[in-house]
Amino acid sequence: MYIKATIVLIGLCLLTYVLWLGQAIILPILYAYIFSVIINPLVIFLEKKMPRILSITIAVVIAIAIVAMLVFALGSEFMHFSSALPGFEQKVISLKDQAINSIADKTGMETYKVNEKLNQLQSGNDSFLGKTLITMWGVGIAILLLPIYVFLMLYYLPLFIEFIRRLFPKERHESVGEILISIRVITQAYLTGLLIKVVIVAVLDSLGLFALGIQYALLLGIITALISLIPYIGLILSAIPPVLIALITKDANSALMVFALFAVMQFIDNHYIMPFLVASKIKINAMIAILALLLFGALWGIPGMFLSIPITGIIKIIFDRIDSLKPWGYLMGDDIPPVKLIDFFFKKQRKKINTQIETSASFKKI
């Protein structure tokens, strides 16, 4: 048992090292897999009317066209936002000076000491930002290969499935096929639900910001919707850009209204959008989701955070459909057993242990 546990632990350490070392290759492939799963229903629909290679080509072209239209629609607003950055910088400097003076007045510290503390904090953030930008730059270059990866994954999908089947004995081919079909259907529904969630959140955020008179409402709405894909902290982080823009371009009252808007959006997302579109497909408990977020964030940075829940969801699907791994799949879920059942179990075990102790004591007296 101990030897097996040691081998598993060493294997996990080696796997983690390989995943970290090969992130420049692995990340684009994972994102390509997600996109291929999302557009696979379109491929299946087109395949009924035309050859497979043509249906895959059309589906990939349509996906590229949608992304290109979205980028083009946001292009003018992004350029306008970029041209306004120098003015934003001056406003940020002014707000920083006001904050330093306010902190110095309330704490009794010298102004230069407060400034030194803020500069130290900023240097740490700049270091983190620099690492993040380097990672994002590598991912940005790899995005150019995404259409090719997606096309090849869709085209060679039957080959991959047959390869997995041949890894197992013939008597298990039928059960393996059922598992693969279940994984494909549930993963497809899960990722499609995430995509629909992003669209809904982007529309609601954009409309809310536009109603409050915040500049760059559409751009901020899409950015916040994408950030909200990061589990738990994403909903908090998504409020930061619009609140800052409201504070810089308008006033503190507008920033508070934007914060209130995103608090309402978070409530709607947590209680209506996520449970209906995503949580009904794959249920992952909060502890596992946070651990996955920290693990993939440490492994691959911000791009890994976006992948944490989809990958964890896929792993849970696999665990739930393999008998030997079902306990781990159950551990990852949120089906908490009744407390009475746990109390009954422990009472039964305590009674058994007490009986054994009493029997042992009686034997010693004899």
PDB file of N, CA and C in Angstrom, residues 119 121-131:
ATOM      1  N   ASN A 119       4.755  52.618  -2.872  1.00  0.00           N
ATOM      2  CA  ASN A 119       5.679  52.281  -3.963  1.00  0.00           C
ATOM      3  C   ASN A 119       6.165  50.841  -3.850  1.00  0.00           C
ATOM      4  N   LEU A 121       4.444  48.376  -2.501  1.00  0.00           N
ATOM      5  CA  LEU A 121       3.306  47.557  -2.929  1.00  0.00           C
ATOM      6  C   LEU A 121       3.169  47.569  -4.438  1.00  0.00           C
ATOM      7  N   GLN A 122       3.368  48.739  -5.043  1.00  0.00           N
ATOM      8  CA  GLN A 122       3.243  48.858  -6.494  1.00  0.00           C
ATOM      9  C   GLN A 122       4.331  48.068  -7.206  1.00  0.00           C
ATOM     10  N   SER A 123       5.558  48.062  -6.638  1.00  0.00           N
ATOM     11  CA  SER A 123       6.643  47.310  -7.280  1.00  0.00           C
ATOM     12  C   SER A 123       6.348  45.825  -7.268  1.00  0.00           C
ATOM     13  N   GLY A 124       5.738  45.329  -6.167  1.00  0.00           N
ATOM     14  CA  GLY A 124       5.340  43.927  -6.124  1.00  0.00           C
ATOM     15  C   GLY A 124       4.274  43.621  -7.143  1.00  0.00           C
ATOM     16  N   ASN A 125       3.303  44.516  -7.294  1.00  0.00           N
ATOM     17  CA  ASN A 125       2.252  44.328  -8.283  1.00  0.00           C
ATOM     18  C   ASN A 125       2.811  44.386  -9.689  1.00  0.00           C
ATOM     19  N   ASP A 126       3.781  45.296  -9.905  1.00  0.00           N
ATOM     20  CA  ASP A 126       4.388  45.392 -11.239  1.00  0.00           C
ATOM     21  C   ASP A 126       5.118  44.104 -11.590  1.00  0.00           C
ATOM     22  N   SER A 127       5.780  43.502 -10.585  1.00  0.00           N
ATOM     23  CA  SER A 127       6.471  42.238 -10.834  1.00  0.00           C
ATOM     24  C   SER A 127       5.481  41.147 -11.221  1.00  0.00           C
ATOM     25  N   PHE A 128       4.365  41.077 -10.464  1.00  0.00           N
ATOM     26  CA  PHE A 128       3.331  40.082 -10.786  1.00  0.00           C
ATOM     27  C   PHE A 128       2.746  40.366 -12.164  1.00  0.00           C
ATOM     28  N   LEU A 129       2.495  41.660 -12.443  1.00  0.00           N
ATOM     29  CA  LEU A 129       1.930  42.028 -13.730  1.00  0.00           C
ATOM     30  C   LEU A 129       2.886  41.683 -14.865  1.00  0.00           C
ATOM     31  N   GLY A 130       4.177  41.876 -14.617  1.00  0.00           N
ATOM     32  CA  GLY A 130       5.144  41.550 -15.656  1.00  0.00           C
ATOM     33  C   GLY A 130       5.152  40.070 -15.984  1.00  0.00           C
ATOM     34  N   LYS A 131       5.107  39.224 -14.938  1.00  0.00           N
ATOM     35  CA  LYS A 131       5.052  37.785 -15.170  1.00  0.00           C
ATOM     36  C   LYS A 131       3.779  37.402 -15.912  1.00  0.00           C
TER      37      LYS A 131
END
